[in-house]
Coordinates of C-alpha atoms and ligand atoms in Angstrom, one line a residue:
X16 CA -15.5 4.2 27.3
X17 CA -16.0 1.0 29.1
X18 CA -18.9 0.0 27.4
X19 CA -17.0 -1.0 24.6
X20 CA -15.3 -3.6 26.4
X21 CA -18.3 -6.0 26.7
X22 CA -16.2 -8.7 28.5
X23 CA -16.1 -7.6 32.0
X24 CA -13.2 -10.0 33.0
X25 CA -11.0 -7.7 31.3
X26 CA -12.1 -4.4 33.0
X27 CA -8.9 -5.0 34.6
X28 CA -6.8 -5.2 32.8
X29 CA -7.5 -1.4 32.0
X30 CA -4.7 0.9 32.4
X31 CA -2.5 4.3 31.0
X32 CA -0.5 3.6 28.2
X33 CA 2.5 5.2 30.4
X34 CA 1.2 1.7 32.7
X35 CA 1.4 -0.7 29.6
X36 CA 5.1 0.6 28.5
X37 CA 6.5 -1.5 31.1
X38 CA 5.4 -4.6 29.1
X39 CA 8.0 -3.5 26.4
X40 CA 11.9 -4.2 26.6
X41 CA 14.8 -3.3 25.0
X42 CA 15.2 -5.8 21.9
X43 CA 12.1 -6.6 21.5
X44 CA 10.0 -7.7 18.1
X45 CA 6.9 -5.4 18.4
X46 CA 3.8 -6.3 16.1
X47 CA 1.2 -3.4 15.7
X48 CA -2.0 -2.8 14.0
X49 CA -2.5 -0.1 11.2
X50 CA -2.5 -0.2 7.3
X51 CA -1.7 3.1 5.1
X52 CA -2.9 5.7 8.4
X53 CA -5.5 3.4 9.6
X54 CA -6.3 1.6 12.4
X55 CA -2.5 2.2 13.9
X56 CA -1.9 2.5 18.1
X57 CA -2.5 5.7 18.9
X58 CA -1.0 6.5 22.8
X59 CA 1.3 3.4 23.2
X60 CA 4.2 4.6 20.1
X61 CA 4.5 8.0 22.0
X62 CA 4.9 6.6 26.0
X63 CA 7.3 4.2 24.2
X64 CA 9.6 6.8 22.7
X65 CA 9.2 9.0 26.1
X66 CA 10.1 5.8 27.7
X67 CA 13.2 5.1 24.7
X68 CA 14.2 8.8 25.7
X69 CA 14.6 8.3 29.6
X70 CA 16.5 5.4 29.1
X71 CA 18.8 6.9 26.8
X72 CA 18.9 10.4 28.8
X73 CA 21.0 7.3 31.3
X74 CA 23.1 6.0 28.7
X75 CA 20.7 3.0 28.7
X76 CA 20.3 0.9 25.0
X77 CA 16.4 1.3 23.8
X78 CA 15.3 0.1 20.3
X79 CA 12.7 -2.1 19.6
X80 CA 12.1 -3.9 16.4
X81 CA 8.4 -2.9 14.5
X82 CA 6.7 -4.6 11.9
X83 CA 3.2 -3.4 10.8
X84 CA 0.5 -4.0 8.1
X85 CA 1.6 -0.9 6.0
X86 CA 2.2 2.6 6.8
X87 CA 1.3 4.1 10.0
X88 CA 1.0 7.8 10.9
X89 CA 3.6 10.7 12.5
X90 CA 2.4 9.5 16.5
X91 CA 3.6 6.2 15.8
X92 CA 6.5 5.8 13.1
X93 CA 7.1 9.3 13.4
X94 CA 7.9 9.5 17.4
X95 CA 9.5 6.2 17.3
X96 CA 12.1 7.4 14.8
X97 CA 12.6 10.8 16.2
X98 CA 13.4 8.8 19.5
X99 CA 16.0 6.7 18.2
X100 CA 13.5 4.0 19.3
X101 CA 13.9 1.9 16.1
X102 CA 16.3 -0.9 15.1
X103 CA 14.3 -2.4 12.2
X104 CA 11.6 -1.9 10.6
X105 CA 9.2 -3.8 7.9
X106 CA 7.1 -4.1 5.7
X107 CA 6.1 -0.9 4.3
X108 CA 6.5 3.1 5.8
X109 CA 5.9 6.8 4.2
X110 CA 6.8 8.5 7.3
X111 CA 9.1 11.5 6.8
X112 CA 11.2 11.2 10.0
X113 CA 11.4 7.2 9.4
X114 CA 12.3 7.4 6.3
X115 CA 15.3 10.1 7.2
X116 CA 16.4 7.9 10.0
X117 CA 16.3 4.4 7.4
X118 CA 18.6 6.4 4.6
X119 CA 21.1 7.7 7.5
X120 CA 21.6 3.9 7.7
X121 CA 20.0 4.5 11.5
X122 CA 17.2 1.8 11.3
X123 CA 17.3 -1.1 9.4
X124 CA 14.5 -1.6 6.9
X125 CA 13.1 -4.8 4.9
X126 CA 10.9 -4.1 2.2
X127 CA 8.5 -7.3 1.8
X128 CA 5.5 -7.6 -0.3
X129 CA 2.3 -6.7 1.8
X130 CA 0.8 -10.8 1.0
X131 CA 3.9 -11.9 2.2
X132 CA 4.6 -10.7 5.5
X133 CA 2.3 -12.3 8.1
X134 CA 2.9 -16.0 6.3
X135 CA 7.0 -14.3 6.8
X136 CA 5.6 -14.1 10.8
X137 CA 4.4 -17.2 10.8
X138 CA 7.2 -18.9 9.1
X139 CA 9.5 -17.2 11.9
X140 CA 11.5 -15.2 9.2
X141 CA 11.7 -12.3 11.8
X142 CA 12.3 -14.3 15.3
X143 CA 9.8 -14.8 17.7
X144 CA 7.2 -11.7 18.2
X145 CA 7.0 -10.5 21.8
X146 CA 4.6 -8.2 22.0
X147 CA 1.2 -7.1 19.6
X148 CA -0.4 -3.8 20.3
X149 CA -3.7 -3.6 18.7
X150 CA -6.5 -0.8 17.7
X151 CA -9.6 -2.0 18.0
X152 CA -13.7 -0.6 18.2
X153 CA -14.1 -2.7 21.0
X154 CA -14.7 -6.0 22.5
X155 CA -17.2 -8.7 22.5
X156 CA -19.0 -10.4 25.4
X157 CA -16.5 -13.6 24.7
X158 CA -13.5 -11.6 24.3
X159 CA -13.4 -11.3 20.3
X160 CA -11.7 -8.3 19.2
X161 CA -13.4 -6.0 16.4
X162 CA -11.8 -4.5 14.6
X163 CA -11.5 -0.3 13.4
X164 CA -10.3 1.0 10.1
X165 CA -7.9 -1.4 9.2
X166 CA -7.7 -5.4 9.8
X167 CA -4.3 -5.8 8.1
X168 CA -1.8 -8.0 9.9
X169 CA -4.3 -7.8 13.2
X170 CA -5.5 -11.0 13.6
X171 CA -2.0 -12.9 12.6
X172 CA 0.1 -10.5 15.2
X173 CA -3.1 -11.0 17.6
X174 CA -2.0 -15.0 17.2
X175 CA 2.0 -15.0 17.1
X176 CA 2.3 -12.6 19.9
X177 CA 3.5 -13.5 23.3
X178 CA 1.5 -10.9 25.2
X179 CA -1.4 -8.2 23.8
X180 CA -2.0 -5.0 24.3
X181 CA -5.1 -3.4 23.0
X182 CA -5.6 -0.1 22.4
X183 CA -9.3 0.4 22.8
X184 CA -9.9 4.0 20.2
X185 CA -13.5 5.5 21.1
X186 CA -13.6 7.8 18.7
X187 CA -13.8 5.3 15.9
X188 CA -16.8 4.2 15.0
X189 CA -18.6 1.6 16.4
X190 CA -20.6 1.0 13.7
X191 CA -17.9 -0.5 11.7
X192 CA -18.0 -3.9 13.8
X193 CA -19.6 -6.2 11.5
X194 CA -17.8 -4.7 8.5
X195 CA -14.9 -6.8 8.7
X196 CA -14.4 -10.5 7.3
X197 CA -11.6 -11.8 9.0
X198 CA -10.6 -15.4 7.4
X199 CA -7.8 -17.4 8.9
X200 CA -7.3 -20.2 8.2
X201 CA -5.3 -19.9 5.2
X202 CA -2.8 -23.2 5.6
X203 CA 0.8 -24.1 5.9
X204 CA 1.8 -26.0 3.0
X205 CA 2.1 -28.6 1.9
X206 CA -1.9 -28.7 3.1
X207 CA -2.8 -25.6 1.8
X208 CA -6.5 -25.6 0.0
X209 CA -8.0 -23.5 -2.5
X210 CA -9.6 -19.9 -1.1
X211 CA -12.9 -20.0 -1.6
X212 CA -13.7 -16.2 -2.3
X213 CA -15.3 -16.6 -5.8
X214 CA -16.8 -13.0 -5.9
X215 CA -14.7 -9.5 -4.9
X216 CA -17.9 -9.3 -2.1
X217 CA -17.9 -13.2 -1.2
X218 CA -17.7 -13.2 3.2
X219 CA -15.7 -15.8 3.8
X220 CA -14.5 -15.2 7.3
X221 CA -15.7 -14.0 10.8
X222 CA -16.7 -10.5 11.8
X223 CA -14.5 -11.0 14.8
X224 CA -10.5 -11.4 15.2
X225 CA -10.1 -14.7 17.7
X226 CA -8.0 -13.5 21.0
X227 CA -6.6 -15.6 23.4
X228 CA -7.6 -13.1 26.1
X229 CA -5.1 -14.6 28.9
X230 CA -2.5 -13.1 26.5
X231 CA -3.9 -9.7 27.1
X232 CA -1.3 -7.8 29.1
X233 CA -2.9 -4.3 29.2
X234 CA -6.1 -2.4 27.6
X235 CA -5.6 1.2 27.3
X236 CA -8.5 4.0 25.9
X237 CA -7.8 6.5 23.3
X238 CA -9.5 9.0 21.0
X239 CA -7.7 10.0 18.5
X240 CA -8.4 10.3 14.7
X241 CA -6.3 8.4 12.2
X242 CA -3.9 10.2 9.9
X243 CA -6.6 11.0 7.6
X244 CA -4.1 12.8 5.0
X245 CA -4.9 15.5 2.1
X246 CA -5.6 14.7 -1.0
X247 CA -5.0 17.6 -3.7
X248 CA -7.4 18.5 -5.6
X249 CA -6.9 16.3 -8.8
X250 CA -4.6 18.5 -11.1
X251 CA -4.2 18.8 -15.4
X252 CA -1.6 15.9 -15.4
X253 CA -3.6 13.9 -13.3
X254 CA -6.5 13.9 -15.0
X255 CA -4.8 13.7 -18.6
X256 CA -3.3 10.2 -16.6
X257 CA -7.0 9.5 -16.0
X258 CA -8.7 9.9 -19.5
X259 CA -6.1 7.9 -20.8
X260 CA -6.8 4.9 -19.1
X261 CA -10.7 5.1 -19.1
X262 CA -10.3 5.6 -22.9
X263 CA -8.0 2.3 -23.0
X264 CA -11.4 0.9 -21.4
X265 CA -14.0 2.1 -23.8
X266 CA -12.1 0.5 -26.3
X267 CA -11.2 -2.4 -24.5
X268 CA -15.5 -2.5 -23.9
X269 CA -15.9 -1.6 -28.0
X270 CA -13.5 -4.5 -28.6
X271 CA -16.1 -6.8 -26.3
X272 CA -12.7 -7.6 -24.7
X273 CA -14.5 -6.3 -21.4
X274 CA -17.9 -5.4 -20.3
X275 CA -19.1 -2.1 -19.3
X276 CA -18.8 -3.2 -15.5
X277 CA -15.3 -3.6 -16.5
X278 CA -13.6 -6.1 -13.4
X279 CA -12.7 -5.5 -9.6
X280 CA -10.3 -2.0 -9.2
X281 CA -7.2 -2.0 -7.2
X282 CA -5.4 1.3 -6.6
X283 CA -2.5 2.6 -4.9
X284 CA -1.8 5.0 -2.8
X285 CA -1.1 8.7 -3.9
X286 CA -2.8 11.5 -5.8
X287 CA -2.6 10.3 -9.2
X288 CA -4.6 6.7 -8.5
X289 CA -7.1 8.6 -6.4
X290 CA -7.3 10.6 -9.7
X291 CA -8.0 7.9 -11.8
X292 CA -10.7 6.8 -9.6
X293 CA -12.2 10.1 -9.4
X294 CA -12.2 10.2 -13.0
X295 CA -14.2 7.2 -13.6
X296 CA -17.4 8.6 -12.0
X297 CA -17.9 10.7 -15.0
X298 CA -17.3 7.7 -17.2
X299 CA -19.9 5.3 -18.7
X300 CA -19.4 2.6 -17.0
X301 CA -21.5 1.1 -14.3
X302 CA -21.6 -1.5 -11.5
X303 CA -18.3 -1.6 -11.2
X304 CA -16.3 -3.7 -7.9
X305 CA -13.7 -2.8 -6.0
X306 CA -11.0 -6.0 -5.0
X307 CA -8.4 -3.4 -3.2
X308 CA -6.2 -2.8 -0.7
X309 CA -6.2 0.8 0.4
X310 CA -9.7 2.3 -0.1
X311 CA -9.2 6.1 -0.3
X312 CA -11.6 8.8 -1.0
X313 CA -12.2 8.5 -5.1
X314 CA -13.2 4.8 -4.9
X315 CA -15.4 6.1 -1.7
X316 CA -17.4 8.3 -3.8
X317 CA -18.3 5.7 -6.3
X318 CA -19.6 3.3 -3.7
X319 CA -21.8 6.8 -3.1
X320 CA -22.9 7.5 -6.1
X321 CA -23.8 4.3 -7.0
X322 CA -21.4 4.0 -9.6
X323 CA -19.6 1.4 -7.7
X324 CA -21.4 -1.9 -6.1
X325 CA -19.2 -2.8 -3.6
X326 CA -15.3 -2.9 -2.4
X327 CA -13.0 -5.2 -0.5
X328 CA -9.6 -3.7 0.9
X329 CA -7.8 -4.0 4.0
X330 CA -7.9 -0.1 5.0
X331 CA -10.1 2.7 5.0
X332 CA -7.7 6.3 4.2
X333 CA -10.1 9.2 4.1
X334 CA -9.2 12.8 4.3
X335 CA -10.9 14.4 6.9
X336 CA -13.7 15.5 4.5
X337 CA -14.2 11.7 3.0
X338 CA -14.4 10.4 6.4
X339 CA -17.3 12.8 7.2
X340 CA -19.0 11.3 4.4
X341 CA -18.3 7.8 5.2
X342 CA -19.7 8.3 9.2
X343 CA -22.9 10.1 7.5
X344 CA -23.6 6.9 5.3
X345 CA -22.6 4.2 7.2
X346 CA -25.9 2.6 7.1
X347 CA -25.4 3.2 3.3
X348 CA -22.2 1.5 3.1
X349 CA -22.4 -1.4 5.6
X350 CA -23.3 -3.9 3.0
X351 CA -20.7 -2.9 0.6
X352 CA -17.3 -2.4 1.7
X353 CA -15.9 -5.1 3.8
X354 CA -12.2 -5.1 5.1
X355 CA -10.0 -8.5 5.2
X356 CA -6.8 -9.0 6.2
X357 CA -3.8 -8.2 3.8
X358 CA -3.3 -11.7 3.4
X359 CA -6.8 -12.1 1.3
X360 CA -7.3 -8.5 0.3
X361 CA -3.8 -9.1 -1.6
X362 CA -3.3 -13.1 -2.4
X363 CA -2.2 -13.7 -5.7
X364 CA -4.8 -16.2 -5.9
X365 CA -7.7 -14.2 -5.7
X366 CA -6.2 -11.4 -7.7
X367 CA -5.6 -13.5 -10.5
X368 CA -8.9 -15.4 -10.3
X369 CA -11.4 -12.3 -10.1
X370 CA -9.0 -10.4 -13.3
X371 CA -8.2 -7.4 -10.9
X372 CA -7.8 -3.6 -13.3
X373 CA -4.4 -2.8 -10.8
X374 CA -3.0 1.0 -11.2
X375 CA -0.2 2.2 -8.9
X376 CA 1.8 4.6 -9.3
X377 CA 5.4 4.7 -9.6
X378 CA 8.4 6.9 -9.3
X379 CA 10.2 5.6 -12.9
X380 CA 10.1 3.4 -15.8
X381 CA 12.2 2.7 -18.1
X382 CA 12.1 2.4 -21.9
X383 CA 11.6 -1.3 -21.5
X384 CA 9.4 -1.5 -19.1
X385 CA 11.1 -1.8 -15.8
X386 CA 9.6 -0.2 -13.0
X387 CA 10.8 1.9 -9.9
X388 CA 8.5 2.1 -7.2
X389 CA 10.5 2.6 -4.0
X390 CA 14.1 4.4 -4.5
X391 CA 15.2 7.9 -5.5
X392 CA 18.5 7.8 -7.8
X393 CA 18.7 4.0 -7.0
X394 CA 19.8 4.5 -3.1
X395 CA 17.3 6.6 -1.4
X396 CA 14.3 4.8 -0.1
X397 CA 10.7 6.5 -0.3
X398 CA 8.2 4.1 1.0
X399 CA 8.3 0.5 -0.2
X400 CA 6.8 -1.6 -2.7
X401 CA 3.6 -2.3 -0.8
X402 CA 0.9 -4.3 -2.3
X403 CA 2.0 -2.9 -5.7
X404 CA 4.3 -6.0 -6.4
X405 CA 1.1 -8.1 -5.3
X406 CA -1.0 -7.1 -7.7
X407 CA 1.1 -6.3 -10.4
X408 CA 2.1 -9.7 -11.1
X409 CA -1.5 -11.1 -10.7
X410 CA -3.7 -8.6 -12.2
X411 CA -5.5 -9.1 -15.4
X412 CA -4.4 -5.4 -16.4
X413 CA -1.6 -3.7 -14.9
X414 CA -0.9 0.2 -15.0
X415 CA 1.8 1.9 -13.9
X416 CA 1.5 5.8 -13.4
X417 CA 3.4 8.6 -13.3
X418 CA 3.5 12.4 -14.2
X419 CA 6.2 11.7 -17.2
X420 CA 8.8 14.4 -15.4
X421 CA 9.1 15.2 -11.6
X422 CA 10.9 17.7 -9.8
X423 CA 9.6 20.5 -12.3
X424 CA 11.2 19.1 -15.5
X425 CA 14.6 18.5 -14.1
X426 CA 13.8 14.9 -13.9
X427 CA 12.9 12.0 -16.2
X428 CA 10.3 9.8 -15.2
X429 CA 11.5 7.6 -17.9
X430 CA 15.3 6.7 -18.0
X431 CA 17.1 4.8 -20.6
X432 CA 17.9 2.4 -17.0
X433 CA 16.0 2.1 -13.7
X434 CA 17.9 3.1 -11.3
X435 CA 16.0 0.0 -8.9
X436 CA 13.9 -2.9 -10.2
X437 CA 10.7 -3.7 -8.7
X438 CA 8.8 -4.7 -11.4
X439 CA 9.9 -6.5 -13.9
X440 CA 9.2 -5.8 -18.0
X441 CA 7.6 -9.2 -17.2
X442 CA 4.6 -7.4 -15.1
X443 CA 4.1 -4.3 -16.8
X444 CA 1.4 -3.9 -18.9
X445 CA 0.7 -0.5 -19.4
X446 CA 2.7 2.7 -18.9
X447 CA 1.1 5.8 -18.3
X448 CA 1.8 9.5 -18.5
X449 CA 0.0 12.6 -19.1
X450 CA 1.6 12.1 -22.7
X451 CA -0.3 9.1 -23.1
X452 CA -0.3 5.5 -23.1
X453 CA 1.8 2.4 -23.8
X454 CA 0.3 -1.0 -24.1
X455 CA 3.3 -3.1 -23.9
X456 CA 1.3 -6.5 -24.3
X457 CA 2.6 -9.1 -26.8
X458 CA 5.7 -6.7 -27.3
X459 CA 9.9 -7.0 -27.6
X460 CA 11.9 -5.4 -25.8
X461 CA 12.5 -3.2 -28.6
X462 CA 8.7 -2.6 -29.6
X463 CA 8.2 -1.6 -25.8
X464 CA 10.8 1.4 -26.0
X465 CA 9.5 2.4 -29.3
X466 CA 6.4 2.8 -28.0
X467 CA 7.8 4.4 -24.4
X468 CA 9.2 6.8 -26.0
X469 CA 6.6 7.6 -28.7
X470 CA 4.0 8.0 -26.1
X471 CA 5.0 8.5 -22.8
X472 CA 8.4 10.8 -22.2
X473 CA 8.1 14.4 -22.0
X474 CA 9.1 16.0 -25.4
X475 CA 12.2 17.4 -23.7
X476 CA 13.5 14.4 -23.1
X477 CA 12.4 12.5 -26.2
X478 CA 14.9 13.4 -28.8
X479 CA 17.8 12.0 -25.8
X480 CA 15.7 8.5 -25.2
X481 CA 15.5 8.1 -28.7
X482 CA 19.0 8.8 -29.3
X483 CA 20.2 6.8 -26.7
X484 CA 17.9 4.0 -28.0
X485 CA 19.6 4.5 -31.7
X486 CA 23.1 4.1 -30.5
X487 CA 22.3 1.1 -28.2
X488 CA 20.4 -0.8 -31.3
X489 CA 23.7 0.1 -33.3
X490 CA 26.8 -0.9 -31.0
X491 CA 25.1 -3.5 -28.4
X492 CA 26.6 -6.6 -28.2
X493 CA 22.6 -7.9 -27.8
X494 CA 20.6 -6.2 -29.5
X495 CA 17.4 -7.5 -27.9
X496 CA 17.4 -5.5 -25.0
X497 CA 19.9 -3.1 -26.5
X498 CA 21.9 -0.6 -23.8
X499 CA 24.9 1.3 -23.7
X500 CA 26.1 -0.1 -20.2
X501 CA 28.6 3.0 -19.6
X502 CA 25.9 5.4 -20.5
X503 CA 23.1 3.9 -19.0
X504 CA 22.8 5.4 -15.6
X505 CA 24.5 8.3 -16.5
X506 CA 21.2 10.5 -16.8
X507 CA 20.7 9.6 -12.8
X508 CA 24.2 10.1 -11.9
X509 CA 24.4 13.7 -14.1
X510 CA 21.3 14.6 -11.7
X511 CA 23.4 13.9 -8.6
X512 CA 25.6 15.8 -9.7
X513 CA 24.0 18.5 -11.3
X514 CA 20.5 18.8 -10.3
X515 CA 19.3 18.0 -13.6
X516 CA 19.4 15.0 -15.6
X517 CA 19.2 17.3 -18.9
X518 CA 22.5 17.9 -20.7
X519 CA 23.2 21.7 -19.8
Ligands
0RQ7 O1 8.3 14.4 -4.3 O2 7.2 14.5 -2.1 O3 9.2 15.9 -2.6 O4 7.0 16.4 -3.8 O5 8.4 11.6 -5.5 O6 5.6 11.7 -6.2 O7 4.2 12.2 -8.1 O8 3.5 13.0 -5.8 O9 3.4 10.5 -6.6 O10 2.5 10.5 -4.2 O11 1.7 9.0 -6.1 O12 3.9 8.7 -5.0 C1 5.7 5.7 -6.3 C2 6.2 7.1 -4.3 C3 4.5 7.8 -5.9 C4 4.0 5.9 -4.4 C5 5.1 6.6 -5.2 C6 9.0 12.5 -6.3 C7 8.0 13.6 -6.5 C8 7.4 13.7 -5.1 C9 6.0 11.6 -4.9 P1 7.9 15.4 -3.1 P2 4.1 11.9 -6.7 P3 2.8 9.7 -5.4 C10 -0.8 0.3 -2.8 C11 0.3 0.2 -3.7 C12 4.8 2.1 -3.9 C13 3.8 1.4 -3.1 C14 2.5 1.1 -3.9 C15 4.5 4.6 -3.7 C16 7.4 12.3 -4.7 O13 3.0 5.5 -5.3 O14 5.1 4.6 -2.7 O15 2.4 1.3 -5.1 N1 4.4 3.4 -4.4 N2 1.6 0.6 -3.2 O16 8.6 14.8 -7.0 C17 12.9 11.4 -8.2 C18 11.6 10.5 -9.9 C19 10.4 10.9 -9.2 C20 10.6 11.6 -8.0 C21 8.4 11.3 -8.4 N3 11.5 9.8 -11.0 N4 12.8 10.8 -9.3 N5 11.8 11.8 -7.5 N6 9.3 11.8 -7.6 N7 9.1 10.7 -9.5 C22 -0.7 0.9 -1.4 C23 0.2 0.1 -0.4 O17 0.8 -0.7 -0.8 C24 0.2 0.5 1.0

């Protein structure tokens, strides 16, 4: 294991992670690696919550506050919660005991936009950051950090952090160092300049995060594996979601509006935009890009089949299988997927220079266009908005997805009102279901919900958006973004209520 540490001045700084907890306090603002399951500190969260559980077991106080890049895994978040070893928490979880412990009110949770949070850092939004804990492949001869699967906040927390510890994880692959581009110097305004990535596969950075290695408080060895979650095998509705959008784009390419490379892919996290991705292999386009944050396994096996050039994202989130496949053709794939930090992969800047195609999926929509991604009945959090508000608002074409009921029928995936706004009807192009699609370019307010209604909702729930829609356009005060205010949550509140939001 040593042999990925190639400076030898920090051989000893080598210790257990049980060693390095000591460096952590009570109070403190913790910074760690890790984007969507990748890349994340693998030993230290656990001997912190063994640590958080001792002090408590003596009536001793023990919460630190955690920001990240993006989601982590069960053996961080996961322990960390479970220990009551969280006061706060940002800028984007899925973890199931996290998320338990943020809707009990237990831990407090700020839900920023991924491009956001390490200028947030910077700024000093969140206090001073004590301590960074870091993955990384290794390190170089000068002390340069390299990266593993994920670069994400790395090399910000690497600079704001008072002390470092580095989590050195052998069983990632050492062949990924070189695969990162790691640009920093992005500016305080009012001196900002212009980003000079012209191309999704422009370098415009270093292979190498910069480390002030006096900082260093502690290296510690692990091999684990990242979360490397499941994906389902892509169902009917998910592929009637995909062959809707790829024949929006054959007629977007018959229309010369686009050409058969179509422009840079972004996609979100979940089944249904792996889906999508999937489905485009059988497609005819070709030489298509990838500008993305999360690369999962559908835009993995594009880049394989040669269907796809090249990729940029932040994160690399394989399933077990997909990883296997990655590790074989690393060679293969050196030259065309390169991870940045969150700060480039998702900078409204790039994303509206290159024309980034962005599809994420969402929980609900309603039938003008608002969109849902982060709460359940308007008060329960599920993850966070991500990099979906990012991209969204930049993107030359933005999707929104979503099987058009959940919860086998008993819910709505599009409601008269959302019960939570995270995207506006300003940055909402296109609404998805397995019904079908609506392009709510150049529309009204009441065009949009027309069209929402014609082709999207589920035909049991039609006849009630249309009729809600009727009565609204009659009695409204406005009528041009018609509602019945009294009536207009009431489809969320009948499901608290009853279980189903269809009148029984
Ligand atoms: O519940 O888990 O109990 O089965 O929500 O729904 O359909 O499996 O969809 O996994 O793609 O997640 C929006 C949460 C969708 C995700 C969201 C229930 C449903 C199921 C999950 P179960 P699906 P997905 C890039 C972009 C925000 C961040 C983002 C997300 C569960 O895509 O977190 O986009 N997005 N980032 O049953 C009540 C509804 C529901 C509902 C679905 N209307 N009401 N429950 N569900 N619709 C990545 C990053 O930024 C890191």
């Amino acid at each position: 294991a040593i042999e990925r540490i190639h400076h030898s001045g920090l051989h000893n700084k080598i210790m257990t992670a049980e060693q390095a907890v000591e460096f952590v306090k009570d109070g403190m603002l913790v910074g760690v690696s890790g984007f969507t399951g990748a890349g994340y500190p693998k030993a230290l969260p656990t001997a912190i919550a063994e640590h958080a559980k001792t002090e408590h077991a003596q009536g001793k106080p023990f919460a630190i506050k955690l920001i990240t890049g993006a989601s982590t895994a069960p053996e961080c978040d996961g322990v960390l919660a479970e220990a009551k070893a969280l006061s706060f928490r940002s800028p984007y979880q899925s973890d199931p005991t996290l998320r338990a412990a943020i809707n009990k009110g237990e831990v407090a949770y700020t839900d920023v936009h991924l491009s956001h949070i390490e200028q947030q850092v910077r700024f000093g939004f969140f206090g001073e950051m004590d301590i960074a804990i870091i993955e990384v492949v290794g390190i170089t001869e000068d002390g340069k950090l390299i990266p593993s699967t994920s670069v994400g906040v790395s090399n910000q927390w690497v600079k704001s952090a008072k002390k470092i510890i580095i989590e050195v994880n052998t069983l990632q692959n050492p062949k990924l160092e070189t695969m990162h581009d790691i640009f920093v110097d992005i500016g305080t305004p009012p001196n900002r300049r212009p980003l000079l990535l012209l191309n999704s596969d422009d370098h415009i950075g270093d292979y190498y995060i910069d480390c002030d290695t006096d900082k260093i408080a502690a290296i510690v060895f692990t091999h684990n594996t990242d979360r490397n979650s499941k994906f389902t095998e892509p169902d009917d509705i998910s592929k009637r979601i995909a062959a809707h959008i790829i024949e929006f784009f054959s007629n977007e390419v018959k229309h010369g509006r686009l050409t058969e490379n179509l422009l840079p892919f972004q996609s979100g996290v979940g089944n249904v935009a792996n889906a999508v991705l999937a489905g485009l292999q059988d497609s005819p386009f070709s030489e298509l890009t990838g500008f993305t944050e999360v690369l999962q396994d559908g835009m993995l096996d594009l880049i394989l089949s040669g269907k796809m050039q090249s990729a940029s994202a932040t994160a690399l989130s394989f399933s077990p299988e997909a990883l296997q496949r990655f590790d074989d053709n690393i060679d293969f794939l050196r030259d065309k997927i390169i991870l940045r930090p969150q700060e480039i992969t998702n900078h409204p800047e790039l994303i509206r220079r290159l024309g980034v195609i962005s599809i994420n999926a969402m929980i609900e929509a309603d039938i003008y266009g608002n969109v849902n991604s982060t709460h359940i009945m308007g008060t329960k959090l599920m993850n966070g908005i991500g990099g979906s508000g990012d991209f969204a608002r930049n993107a030359m074409y933005t999707f929104f997805v979503t099987p058009s009921v959940a919860k086998n029928g008993a819910i709505s995936c599009l409601v008269p009102m959302v019960s939570h706004h995270d995207h506006t009807e300003h940055d909402v192009m296109f609404i998805v279901t397995e019904q079908g699609i609506a392009d709510l370019r150049g529309k009204s307010p009441r065009q949009r919900a027309q069209l929402i209604i014609n082709n999207c909702a589920h035909p049991d729930y039609r006849d009630a958006l249309q009729d809600y829609f009727d009565r609204a356009e009659k009695t409204a005060q406005g009528v041009h973004t018609p509602h019945l205010l009294g009536e207009a949550l009431s489809w969320h509140q009948r499901f608290v209520e009853t279980g189903d939001m269809r009148v029984k």
